XYZ file of C-alpha atoms in Angstrom:
734
model
C 48.457 -9.460 -38.163
C 49.410 -8.012 -41.529
C 46.853 -6.281 -43.703
C 46.940 -9.155 -46.201
C 46.605 -11.701 -43.422
C 43.619 -9.833 -41.991
C 41.905 -9.712 -45.404
C 42.460 -13.443 -45.894
C 41.035 -14.157 -42.428
C 38.056 -11.901 -43.093
C 37.232 -13.732 -46.337
C 37.477 -17.063 -44.518
C 35.203 -15.930 -41.723
C 32.669 -14.506 -44.155
C 32.588 -17.832 -45.963
C 32.083 -19.769 -42.723
C 29.300 -17.509 -41.466
C 27.602 -17.617 -44.885
C 27.610 -21.403 -44.558
C 25.951 -21.116 -41.150
C 23.179 -19.037 -42.684
C 22.682 -21.642 -45.426
C 22.325 -24.284 -42.739
C 19.920 -22.052 -40.826
C 17.767 -21.640 -43.934
C 17.773 -25.390 -44.539
C 16.741 -26.036 -40.936
C 13.931 -23.499 -41.253
C 12.673 -25.229 -44.404
C 12.770 -28.607 -42.643
C 10.826 -27.309 -39.618
C 8.289 -25.535 -41.835
C 7.672 -28.741 -43.781
C 7.246 -30.764 -40.603
C 4.902 -28.120 -39.213
C 2.703 -28.153 -42.323
C 2.554 -31.937 -42.226
C 1.570 -31.901 -38.538
C -1.151 -29.320 -39.189
C -2.580 -31.519 -41.947
C -2.790 -34.292 -39.368
C -0.909 -37.084 -41.058
C -0.839 -39.799 -38.412
C -1.123 -39.838 -34.620
C -3.963 -38.908 -32.307
C -5.329 -35.333 -32.232
C -3.561 -34.742 -28.916
C -0.250 -36.039 -30.261
C -0.577 -33.838 -33.324
C -1.388 -30.822 -31.155
C 1.753 -31.385 -29.073
C 3.831 -31.762 -32.223
C 2.386 -28.614 -33.822
C 3.135 -26.539 -30.724
C 6.673 -27.905 -30.455
C 7.399 -27.185 -34.111
C 5.933 -23.678 -33.791
C 8.309 -22.989 -30.887
C 11.235 -24.323 -32.901
C 10.275 -22.103 -35.847
C 10.246 -19.062 -33.554
C 13.663 -20.015 -32.200
C 15.094 -20.166 -35.707
C 13.417 -16.938 -36.792
C 15.272 -14.788 -34.249
C 18.703 -15.877 -35.406
C 19.001 -13.770 -38.569
C 20.512 -10.775 -36.813
C 23.891 -11.668 -35.351
C 23.589 -15.428 -35.818
C 27.316 -15.814 -35.139
C 29.126 -13.124 -33.175
C 32.365 -14.702 -32.052
C 35.020 -17.404 -32.140
C 37.195 -19.071 -29.518
C 40.599 -20.562 -30.360
C 42.012 -23.112 -27.947
C 45.693 -23.552 -27.122
C 45.675 -26.662 -29.297
C 44.451 -24.665 -32.315
C 40.780 -25.791 -32.380
C 38.068 -23.265 -33.257
C 34.600 -22.885 -31.720
C 32.080 -20.421 -33.121
C 29.628 -18.794 -30.693
C 26.150 -17.582 -31.622
C 22.547 -16.973 -30.632
C 21.518 -20.573 -31.211
C 23.242 -23.899 -31.681
C 23.613 -25.519 -35.110
C 24.872 -29.012 -35.851
C 26.311 -30.745 -38.901
C 23.993 -33.702 -39.280
C 26.175 -35.237 -41.984
C 29.248 -35.285 -39.757
C 28.123 -37.151 -36.685
C 25.973 -34.260 -35.465
C 29.040 -32.157 -34.706
C 28.397 -28.589 -33.502
C 29.190 -25.965 -36.102
C 27.835 -23.147 -33.935
C 27.641 -23.193 -30.129
C 24.659 -21.686 -28.353
C 25.932 -18.835 -26.149
C 24.358 -20.588 -23.151
C 26.207 -23.887 -23.683
C 28.923 -24.681 -21.096
C 31.540 -24.756 -23.855
C 30.731 -21.109 -24.664
C 31.426 -19.762 -21.206
C 35.087 -19.039 -21.841
C 34.015 -16.528 -24.479
C 32.685 -14.345 -21.668
C 35.042 -14.998 -18.757
C 38.480 -15.644 -20.262
C 40.981 -12.884 -19.502
C 44.646 -12.263 -20.154
C 45.410 -13.403 -16.608
C 42.982 -16.364 -16.661
C 42.686 -17.511 -20.293
C 40.598 -20.650 -19.522
C 42.875 -22.681 -21.847
C 42.037 -20.341 -24.712
C 44.529 -18.604 -26.983
C 42.302 -16.043 -28.644
C 38.824 -14.531 -28.533
C 37.511 -13.090 -31.778
C 34.436 -10.861 -31.988
C 32.577 -10.305 -35.246
C 30.843 -7.069 -36.243
C 28.090 -7.836 -38.698
C 25.710 -5.969 -40.957
C 22.761 -8.161 -41.722
C 24.123 -11.572 -42.673
C 27.580 -10.329 -43.628
C 30.641 -10.097 -41.405
C 31.869 -6.505 -41.708
C 35.058 -6.920 -39.669
C 36.391 -8.502 -36.515
C 38.610 -7.747 -33.539
C 40.930 -10.187 -31.782
C 41.935 -10.444 -28.161
C 44.977 -12.621 -27.567
C 44.616 -14.313 -24.203
C 47.291 -15.469 -21.790
C 49.551 -12.405 -21.915
C 48.880 -8.939 -20.441
C 49.737 -7.036 -23.606
C 47.828 -9.283 -25.950
C 44.636 -7.293 -26.463
C 44.035 -5.957 -29.950
C 40.816 -4.115 -29.213
C 39.113 -6.569 -26.856
C 36.830 -3.823 -25.529
C 35.893 -2.548 -28.971
C 32.617 -4.480 -29.189
C 31.560 -3.426 -25.696
C 32.376 0.246 -26.257
C 30.652 0.216 -29.630
C 27.533 -1.193 -27.987
C 27.392 1.256 -25.079
C 28.147 4.252 -27.292
C 25.596 3.341 -29.972
C 22.460 5.524 -30.182
C 19.499 4.148 -28.266
C 16.506 2.820 -30.166
C 12.926 2.143 -29.151
C 13.705 -0.830 -26.938
C 16.381 -2.562 -24.912
C 18.821 -4.669 -26.903
C 20.238 -7.997 -25.823
C 23.905 -8.087 -24.786
C 24.536 -11.655 -25.860
C 27.660 -10.646 -27.840
C 29.117 -8.402 -25.119
C 28.301 -10.081 -21.791
C 31.030 -9.206 -19.303
C 32.618 -11.594 -16.829
C 30.809 -10.287 -13.712
C 27.529 -10.444 -15.607
C 28.178 -13.948 -16.918
C 28.853 -15.279 -13.421
C 25.394 -14.097 -12.369
C 23.651 -15.305 -15.528
C 24.972 -18.850 -15.054
C 24.768 -18.976 -11.260
C 23.490 -22.372 -10.118
C 21.152 -21.273 -7.343
C 17.716 -22.916 -6.992
C 16.068 -20.277 -4.820
C 15.909 -16.503 -4.905
C 18.777 -14.560 -6.457
C 18.985 -10.839 -5.697
C 20.914 -8.753 -8.231
C 21.580 -5.258 -6.943
C 23.283 -2.585 -8.960
C 23.244 1.135 -9.477
C 22.028 2.862 -12.622
C 23.471 1.577 -15.879
C 24.987 -1.606 -14.466
C 22.871 -3.765 -16.758
C 21.038 -5.581 -13.970
C 17.799 -5.800 -15.959
C 19.363 -7.196 -19.097
C 21.454 -9.592 -16.993
C 18.257 -10.871 -15.351
C 16.642 -11.421 -18.761
C 19.685 -13.289 -20.055
C 19.564 -15.387 -16.886
C 15.982 -16.323 -17.782
C 17.134 -17.348 -21.271
C 19.914 -19.400 -19.681
C 17.524 -21.128 -17.255
C 15.105 -21.926 -20.083
C 18.015 -23.455 -21.993
C 19.306 -25.575 -19.101
C 15.932 -26.450 -17.498
C 13.581 -26.316 -20.459
C 11.588 -29.436 -19.645
C 10.874 -28.202 -16.102
C 10.082 -24.604 -17.002
C 8.477 -24.309 -20.414
C 5.048 -25.808 -19.603
C 4.446 -23.207 -16.906
C 6.471 -20.331 -18.300
C 8.240 -17.407 -16.711
C 6.742 -14.222 -15.264
C 8.582 -10.899 -15.584
C 7.268 -8.108 -13.341
C 8.269 -4.515 -14.088
C 7.398 -1.061 -12.742
C 5.269 0.278 -15.614
C 4.025 -0.587 -19.129
C 6.638 1.637 -20.809
C 9.405 -0.316 -19.104
C 7.892 -3.663 -20.095
C 7.575 -2.481 -23.672
C 11.213 -1.348 -23.530
C 12.525 -4.749 -22.412
C 9.923 -6.851 -24.233
C 12.056 -7.711 -27.262
C 15.115 -9.004 -25.383
C 13.901 -12.533 -24.665
C 12.243 -13.041 -28.068
C 15.538 -11.945 -29.644
C 17.143 -14.792 -27.718
C 14.559 -17.294 -28.950
C 12.396 -17.406 -25.819
C 8.699 -16.562 -26.083
C 7.001 -18.386 -23.183
C 7.337 -15.330 -20.956
C 4.547 -13.239 -19.426
C 5.239 -9.533 -18.829
C 3.211 -7.718 -16.161
C 3.252 -4.803 -13.778
C 2.106 -5.389 -10.207
C -1.149 -3.726 -11.261
C -1.791 -6.565 -13.736
C -1.538 -9.419 -11.233
C -5.327 -9.578 -10.776
C -6.673 -10.409 -14.256
C -9.268 -7.982 -15.569
C -8.622 -5.279 -12.980
C -8.177 -1.719 -14.242
C -6.067 0.603 -12.113
C -7.377 4.171 -12.396
C -6.194 6.015 -9.272
C -3.149 6.559 -7.073
C -2.927 6.288 -3.308
C -1.462 8.858 -0.988
C 1.904 7.776 0.481
C 0.174 7.151 3.831
C -2.473 4.882 2.294
C 0.099 3.067 0.158
C 2.289 2.433 3.208
C -0.638 1.007 5.178
C -1.898 -1.174 2.336
C 1.597 -2.476 1.673
C 2.195 -3.567 5.256
C 1.367 -7.060 6.483
C -0.724 -5.383 9.172
C -3.425 -4.913 6.534
C -4.081 -8.663 6.748
C -5.704 -8.131 10.156
C -7.876 -5.402 8.633
C -9.030 -7.683 5.815
C -9.868 -10.529 8.184
C -11.726 -8.159 10.502
C -13.634 -6.683 7.553
C -14.810 -10.177 6.599
C -15.720 -11.037 10.196
C -17.747 -7.832 10.418
C -19.924 -9.064 7.543
C -20.731 -12.278 9.476
C -23.553 -10.721 11.449
C -26.043 -11.611 14.166
C -29.636 -10.369 13.878
C -30.529 -7.445 16.098
C -34.106 -8.788 16.239
C -35.228 -12.372 15.459
C -35.903 -12.887 11.744
C -39.276 -14.621 11.133
C -39.430 -17.403 8.525
C -42.689 -19.073 7.415
C -42.076 -22.820 7.281
C -44.608 -25.600 6.943
C -47.453 -23.315 7.921
C -45.807 -22.128 11.132
C -43.540 -19.203 11.913
C -40.037 -19.937 13.174
C -37.315 -17.389 13.907
C -33.597 -16.997 13.393
C -32.551 -15.492 16.711
C -29.156 -14.170 17.792
C -28.361 -17.306 19.808
C -28.956 -19.593 16.808
C -26.990 -17.342 14.462
C -24.093 -17.164 16.925
C -23.934 -20.969 17.161
C -23.988 -21.207 13.362
C -21.318 -18.509 13.064
C -19.002 -20.258 15.534
C -19.367 -23.572 13.698
C -18.743 -21.928 10.322
C -15.653 -20.115 11.558
C -14.368 -23.258 13.258
C -14.520 -25.105 9.932
C -11.431 -23.187 8.828
C -12.921 -22.707 5.379
C -12.826 -19.415 3.478
C -15.829 -17.164 4.081
C -17.916 -18.092 1.029
C -17.293 -21.804 1.434
C -18.009 -21.664 5.177
C -21.479 -20.356 4.400
C -22.506 -23.986 3.843
C -21.717 -24.808 7.474
C -23.531 -21.661 8.627
C -26.579 -22.559 6.535
C -26.642 -26.153 7.795
C -26.862 -25.066 11.435
C -29.551 -22.466 10.729
C -31.497 -24.966 8.635
C -31.209 -27.654 11.300
C -32.538 -25.389 14.054
C -35.422 -24.018 11.964
C -36.587 -27.419 10.733
C -36.348 -28.945 14.207
C -38.459 -26.142 15.643
C -40.972 -26.348 12.824
C -41.337 -30.140 13.057
C -41.849 -29.938 16.811
C -44.746 -27.539 16.296
C -46.205 -29.194 13.190
C -46.087 -32.673 14.678
C -47.292 -31.781 18.159
C -49.553 -34.577 19.380
C -48.933 -37.048 16.512
C -45.215 -37.087 15.561
C -42.330 -38.148 17.785
C -38.628 -38.691 17.166
C -39.136 -42.428 17.592
C -41.034 -42.392 14.283
C -37.792 -41.692 12.458
C -39.099 -42.318 8.957
C -42.007 -39.883 9.293
C -39.789 -37.318 11.000
C -37.263 -37.399 8.144
C -40.041 -37.258 5.549
C -41.382 -34.065 7.076
C -37.838 -32.672 7.333
C -37.248 -33.356 3.626
C -40.381 -31.405 2.754
C -39.283 -28.515 4.948
C -35.769 -28.503 3.494
C -37.215 -28.305 0.003
C -39.447 -25.447 1.110
C -36.511 -23.541 2.576
C -34.444 -24.058 -0.558
C -37.115 -22.215 -2.553
C -37.888 -19.546 0.031
C -36.624 -16.140 -1.112
C -37.119 -14.682 2.354
C -34.918 -17.371 3.888
C -32.237 -16.756 1.254
C -32.434 -13.021 1.968
C -31.972 -13.707 5.681
C -28.845 -15.772 4.949
C -27.531 -13.011 2.693
C -27.984 -10.526 5.493
C -26.232 -12.654 8.104
C -23.571 -14.391 5.985
C -23.476 -12.746 2.537
C -21.616 -14.179 -0.427
C -18.810 -11.703 -1.049
C -16.429 -10.905 -3.870
C -13.045 -9.250 -3.272
C -14.054 -6.108 -5.166
C -17.404 -5.777 -3.372
C -15.927 -6.240 0.090
C -13.043 -3.822 -0.454
C -15.072 -1.131 -2.230
C -17.720 -1.160 0.503
C -15.015 -1.049 3.173
C -13.329 2.029 1.666
C -16.588 3.967 1.319
C -17.874 3.280 4.834
C -16.210 5.001 7.807
C -18.259 2.723 10.075
C -16.921 -0.439 8.421
C -13.365 0.914 8.534
C -13.723 1.512 12.282
C -15.183 -1.961 12.783
C -12.213 -3.484 10.938
C -9.734 -1.482 13.004
C -8.510 0.391 9.920
C -7.116 3.891 9.725
C -9.513 6.373 8.130
C -6.713 7.271 5.691
C -8.096 4.365 3.623
C -11.430 6.114 3.195
C -12.355 7.260 -0.308
C -15.504 8.358 -2.090
C -15.215 6.014 -5.076
C -14.687 2.515 -3.781
C -14.091 1.108 -7.274
C -11.280 3.564 -8.128
C -8.624 0.882 -7.855
C -4.976 1.639 -7.167
C -1.835 -0.460 -7.565
C -1.772 -0.902 -3.779
C -5.242 -2.477 -3.905
C -4.059 -5.322 -6.136
C -2.399 -7.470 -3.427
C -5.401 -6.890 -1.162
C -7.829 -8.080 -3.817
C -5.603 -11.066 -4.506
C -5.436 -11.913 -0.802
C -9.211 -11.735 -0.565
C -9.573 -14.380 -3.271
C -8.117 -16.854 -0.777
C -9.783 -15.394 2.315
C -13.235 -15.401 0.721
C -12.909 -18.543 -1.374
C -15.038 -19.592 -4.267
C -18.744 -19.064 -4.735
C -19.939 -22.672 -4.740
C -23.275 -21.738 -6.242
C -21.410 -20.352 -9.257
C -19.333 -23.525 -9.485
C -22.500 -25.605 -9.349
C -24.017 -23.506 -12.140
C -20.931 -24.147 -14.247
C -21.211 -27.873 -13.602
C -24.869 -27.809 -14.643
C -23.863 -25.995 -17.826
C -21.270 -28.686 -18.538
C -23.825 -31.435 -18.084
C -26.264 -29.570 -20.352
C -23.567 -29.403 -23.022
C -22.952 -33.126 -22.607
C -26.654 -33.843 -23.063
C -26.694 -31.654 -26.174
C -23.671 -33.508 -27.558
C -25.449 -36.804 -26.946
C -28.403 -35.636 -29.011
C -26.024 -34.564 -31.783
C -24.434 -38.014 -31.841
C -27.854 -39.672 -31.879
C -28.730 -37.653 -34.974
C -25.540 -38.877 -36.617
C -26.435 -42.505 -36.029
C -26.880 -44.452 -39.234
C -27.573 -48.014 -39.973
C -24.265 -49.811 -40.482
C -25.942 -52.057 -43.028
C -26.671 -48.966 -45.151
C -22.951 -48.313 -45.237
C -22.389 -51.714 -46.840
C -19.942 -52.752 -44.113
C -17.307 -50.406 -45.534
C -14.512 -50.667 -42.950
C -13.051 -47.374 -44.085
C -16.049 -45.477 -42.704
C -15.852 -44.265 -39.109
C -18.934 -43.188 -37.214
C -18.906 -40.201 -34.882
C -19.580 -42.449 -31.896
C -16.528 -44.507 -32.798
C -14.395 -41.438 -32.160
C -16.030 -39.591 -29.280
C -18.278 -40.142 -26.342
C -20.784 -37.375 -25.775
C -19.099 -36.040 -22.652
C -15.735 -36.019 -24.410
C -17.301 -33.911 -27.150
C -18.823 -31.571 -24.598
C -15.496 -31.164 -22.818
C -13.859 -30.316 -26.118
C -16.479 -27.631 -26.702
C -16.122 -26.189 -23.200
C -12.527 -26.791 -22.200
C -10.507 -26.847 -25.385
C -8.090 -23.951 -25.042
C -6.026 -23.133 -28.099
C -4.462 -19.978 -26.688
C -0.710 -19.722 -26.354
C 0.782 -20.260 -22.904
C 1.367 -16.535 -22.421
C -2.298 -15.712 -23.058
C -3.582 -18.474 -20.780
C -1.209 -17.597 -17.944
C -1.938 -13.865 -18.051
C -5.702 -14.472 -17.817
C -5.554 -17.010 -14.969
C -5.149 -15.742 -11.408
C -4.337 -19.269 -10.217
C -1.601 -19.887 -12.786
C 1.754 -20.751 -11.206
C 5.116 -20.089 -12.827
C 8.374 -21.978 -12.617
C 10.408 -18.769 -12.383
C 9.665 -15.109 -11.700
C 11.792 -12.050 -12.465
C 11.034 -8.960 -10.396
C 12.576 -5.740 -11.673
C 12.718 -2.501 -9.676
C 12.033 -4.832 -6.762
C 12.834 -2.164 -4.186
C 9.399 -0.675 -4.957
C 7.437 -3.782 -3.951
C 5.632 -3.885 -0.617
C 5.339 -6.771 1.811
C 1.882 -7.470 0.405
C 3.194 -7.457 -3.176
C 5.637 -10.192 -2.223
C 2.811 -12.350 -0.856
C 1.132 -12.203 -4.268
C 4.302 -13.148 -6.118
C 5.143 -15.990 -3.760
C 1.709 -17.470 -4.471
C 2.464 -17.257 -8.191
C 5.660 -19.288 -7.781
C 5.318 -22.082 -5.204
C 8.804 -23.339 -6.082
C 10.268 -20.001 -4.897
C 12.510 -19.616 -7.950
C 13.107 -15.871 -8.415
C 15.542 -13.445 -9.953
C 15.120 -10.188 -8.041
C 16.584 -7.011 -9.526
C 16.779 -3.664 -7.818
C 18.636 -0.788 -6.232
C 17.596 0.239 -2.732
C 18.962 3.722 -3.345
C 16.340 4.274 -6.067
C 13.340 3.348 -3.878
C 10.503 5.870 -4.130
C 7.567 3.830 -2.782
C 6.559 4.512 0.810
C 5.847 0.789 1.205
C 8.955 -0.439 -0.634
C 11.940 -2.397 0.611
C 14.447 -0.933 3.031
C 16.409 -4.206 3.046
C 16.264 -7.426 1.033
C 16.460 -9.506 4.177
C 13.237 -8.025 5.574
C 11.291 -8.831 2.423
C 12.673 -12.273 1.567
C 13.678 -14.053 4.745
C 10.053 -14.825 5.805
C 9.502 -16.749 2.555
C 12.886 -18.262 1.730
C 14.896 -18.384 4.969
C 18.471 -19.197 4.059
C 17.542 -19.807 0.419
C 18.329 -16.470 -1.131
C 21.644 -15.280 -2.517
C 22.911 -11.762 -3.131
C 25.079 -10.556 -6.002
C 26.009 -7.004 -6.953
C 27.000 -5.316 -10.197
C 29.554 -2.545 -9.847
C 30.301 -1.337 -13.388
C 28.132 1.303 -15.042
C 27.845 0.585 -18.773
C 25.173 3.182 -19.553
C 25.976 6.435 -17.768
C 29.158 8.208 -18.851
C 31.575 9.380 -16.170
C 30.708 13.050 -16.712
C 27.037 12.454 -15.852
C 27.690 9.876 -13.128
C 29.864 12.380 -11.263
C 26.830 14.668 -10.927
C 24.504 11.832 -9.897
C 27.052 10.492 -7.390
C 27.148 13.876 -5.637
C 23.386 13.655 -5.104
C 23.638 10.007 -3.985
C 26.222 10.980 -1.362
C 23.714 13.406 0.165
C 20.679 11.126 0.551
C 22.305 7.658 0.682
C 25.927 8.135 1.780
C 26.294 4.432 2.593
C 25.745 3.444 -1.064
C 28.757 3.207 -3.363
C 27.970 4.549 -6.865
C 28.834 2.269 -9.799
C 31.992 3.028 -11.741
C 31.390 4.195 -15.299
C 33.178 2.203 -17.978
C 33.509 5.181 -20.313
C 33.471 8.925 -20.758
C 31.512 10.672 -23.493
C 33.445 13.948 -23.679
C 30.309 16.066 -23.185
C 29.852 17.958 -19.930
C 26.354 18.111 -18.356
C 24.975 21.649 -18.236
C 22.454 23.688 -16.322
C 20.624 26.890 -17.114
C 18.469 29.135 -14.961
C 15.278 30.380 -16.588
C 12.248 32.384 -15.598
C 8.743 30.939 -15.570
C 8.046 32.664 -18.898
C 11.270 31.337 -20.475
C 10.736 27.722 -19.377
C 8.369 26.540 -22.174
C 10.634 27.943 -24.906
C 13.711 26.358 -23.316
C 12.008 22.955 -23.275
C 10.940 23.367 -26.899
C 14.506 24.299 -27.839
C 15.834 21.065 -26.330
C 13.165 18.955 -28.072
C 13.829 20.667 -31.419
C 17.584 20.233 -31.116
C 17.312 16.535 -30.225
C 14.860 15.890 -33.055
C 17.718 16.579 -35.455
C 19.984 13.989 -33.839
C 20.117 10.200 -34.067
C 18.825 8.541 -30.911
C 16.199 9.121 -28.232
C 15.501 11.867 -25.719
C 13.149 12.701 -22.849
C 12.183 15.684 -20.708
C 11.704 14.821 -17.015
C 10.081 17.182 -14.550
C 7.828 17.571 -11.499
C 4.036 17.227 -11.755
C 2.257 20.024 -13.543
C 5.021 21.098 -15.925
C 3.755 20.754 -19.528
C 5.924 18.713 -21.859
C 7.558 16.647 -19.109
C 7.158 13.133 -17.735
C 7.684 11.987 -14.153
C 10.952 10.284 -13.302
C 8.972 7.248 -12.111
C 7.728 6.738 -15.674
C 11.319 6.462 -16.944
C 12.553 3.916 -14.395
C 14.618 1.247 -16.107
C 14.663 3.172 -19.392
C 17.596 4.842 -21.110
C 17.866 7.758 -23.538
C 20.668 9.383 -25.486
C 19.717 12.796 -24.096
C 17.817 13.860 -20.979
C 16.584 17.277 -19.902
C 15.703 17.550 -16.209
C 13.334 20.414 -15.451
C 13.152 22.133 -12.059
C 15.176 19.639 -10.019
C 14.630 21.812 -6.957
C 10.901 20.953 -7.065
C 11.565 17.254 -7.579
C 13.976 17.252 -4.643
C 11.470 19.039 -2.397
C 9.493 15.782 -2.034
C 11.855 14.537 0.705
C 13.639 11.153 0.465
C 11.233 10.078 -2.255
C 12.097 13.212 -4.234
C 15.830 12.586 -3.878
C 15.393 9.079 -5.303
C 13.279 10.518 -8.129
C 15.962 13.052 -9.046
C 18.663 10.366 -8.893
C 16.661 8.289 -11.359
C 16.175 11.293 -13.647
C 19.876 12.204 -13.716
C 20.973 8.656 -14.589
C 18.761 7.970 -17.609
C 21.128 9.642 -20.134
C 23.772 7.768 -22.110
C 25.308 10.823 -23.811
C 23.878 14.247 -22.931
C 22.322 15.748 -19.811
C 20.863 19.217 -19.359
C 19.095 20.844 -16.417
C 16.665 23.785 -16.421
C 15.995 25.399 -13.044
C 13.900 28.357 -11.921
C 14.915 28.443 -8.274
C 18.367 28.001 -6.772
C 20.187 24.946 -8.108
C 20.325 22.140 -5.492
C 23.686 21.908 -3.769
C 24.427 18.489 -5.219
C 24.136 19.848 -8.764
C 26.384 22.877 -8.415
C 29.108 21.017 -10.326
C 27.112 21.387 -13.551
C 28.371 23.768 -16.214
C 26.061 26.777 -15.914
C 24.979 28.516 -19.112
C 23.215 31.853 -19.315
C 22.250 31.872 -22.985
C 20.424 29.315 -25.129
C 22.877 26.674 -26.263
C 22.883 23.436 -28.174
C 22.619 20.530 -25.767
C 25.740 18.466 -25.967
C 28.155 21.275 -26.915
C 27.635 23.983 -24.294
C 30.435 26.243 -23.102
C 30.531 28.071 -19.793
C 29.304 31.634 -19.999
């Protein structure tokens, strides 16, 4: 294309995209007006207005994210037709509702991502726009259908991967590659496993898949939302803007430590304890711990009833315990059956003694009258309640587990390893979360608490009735004005009470995050290789439909209880219903750095093929040996140097080194520059240490440096060794 032709095309494209922004602004104004009208309540029932307000609020959010990169490309068909591709879809309502901008998720947009010179998908050209704000700065064309037709088709991708990193992950909607697009649009109703090495974009692909599923299955998914589970809060914060940037906000972000609402994780387990808690064998321990609390009295427990003394003996308690266990109900709910047997035996014994000589079973009415009096007496007998609490206590998950951990005797009774013992039972760890969640189902609800809540609801209803009575007026005093509506014309008292108690105006994300029993239509699990067997039980409960996108890399597993194979973790829950896809291209880590990381990978996971880097950065990774005294100054030098550059940086090291973070805290994150401190100490932690070091080495997108005090690990001997302080990114061999 000639220079003049390019300029003419650029002016035309700028004009078209400017028109799209005018239409976007008009659509925003329309939605805002409709929203304001709905809030004012013009017409419809309150429930209908509430639904409309929420729908319009979601639409406003969808339109608000489109300012940046509204339109990023164009497809030209062989017949000469043009289709513009963007973040959202826009339609010309004056021209038969024709699309003027295709949503990137629409089927008609797919060729933008998968068409190649060899397989052009009936397309002649793919054009990619580079924008600044609302203005098209320039564009590149890729002519499809002939091998030599590219005019910079990779320019947008290379610009994106070479750009300095910011505070959070960016979407890749304008640069999705063919292998990524096939996964994003995969029509698979069950569990999809996406495995890929560092930098392959598996996380961002999973998030774009969520956006695609919400687009194609919105009616099924949006009322229950999507759960995204990540390894740590920093990671979730890093990825948190991707889905909102694609117009999707009904997504809950959590770590596995957040899956029990209100729980605060304050401690960390030893690898041995984490492995035990993560295994399904812990289920037997939990059940045994509950059974151990269902006790028989060592000596008969005396109860004063109807003026006589009756006793709860071991034989009676054992009968009651067998009946309660046979009910199949959770522990707290089965207490009713236990109590009924105990109550029956005590009242029968008391009646027999009280009525000796004057009351027989044939006098059924008198017998039942006496029983009713005795039942009422037992219900108000604190000593009887205390006896029940001793034999069949009401338990909460936290109470049971904390008391188990702090009692060697209870651990032995439950058949648990003493490695679970700890002094502070309430010092919760991430590995405790699935156990606490499991105990919610094993223990069941506290019916007395539920009954108290029901009494509170009825009290509120009675209060509302009194309020309505106060509002009563004589209709004659209102002069038969038909325009007046009385409160009782609108609400019954119980309806009003339910509105006071149950009306929940929180957004879906807030409600879902606070509700342990909330179920999601789809769940994304990132760094899934770290999840234990027990973690998967929790997540499967959260998604009964078993619709998952699972993202991970088995070579990066550091958890002692994590996955060694996807089949082991998933087959028990979704036999034959899970699919596996892999990503093989590394978009983040330049070839110079990946060569170093691949040497380490070959040592601890030789069966794993490292991903192929799509680019080189021209900067060789370096290493430098320092003394203990020199180490702090060397770290400060790196931090000072990187502070003067555009982009982000991090210092990763073993525990106890000031100014460093653990590799586990950087999982899933990326930085322009990374300094790895004392890799020999990181590696000394066995297989877990090797995975940690692999993670650390693959966080950098441009520059990697290594400071070591001891001998450099064999896998890293290919680094350029420096012996004098040097600027990271431009070192020369000594």
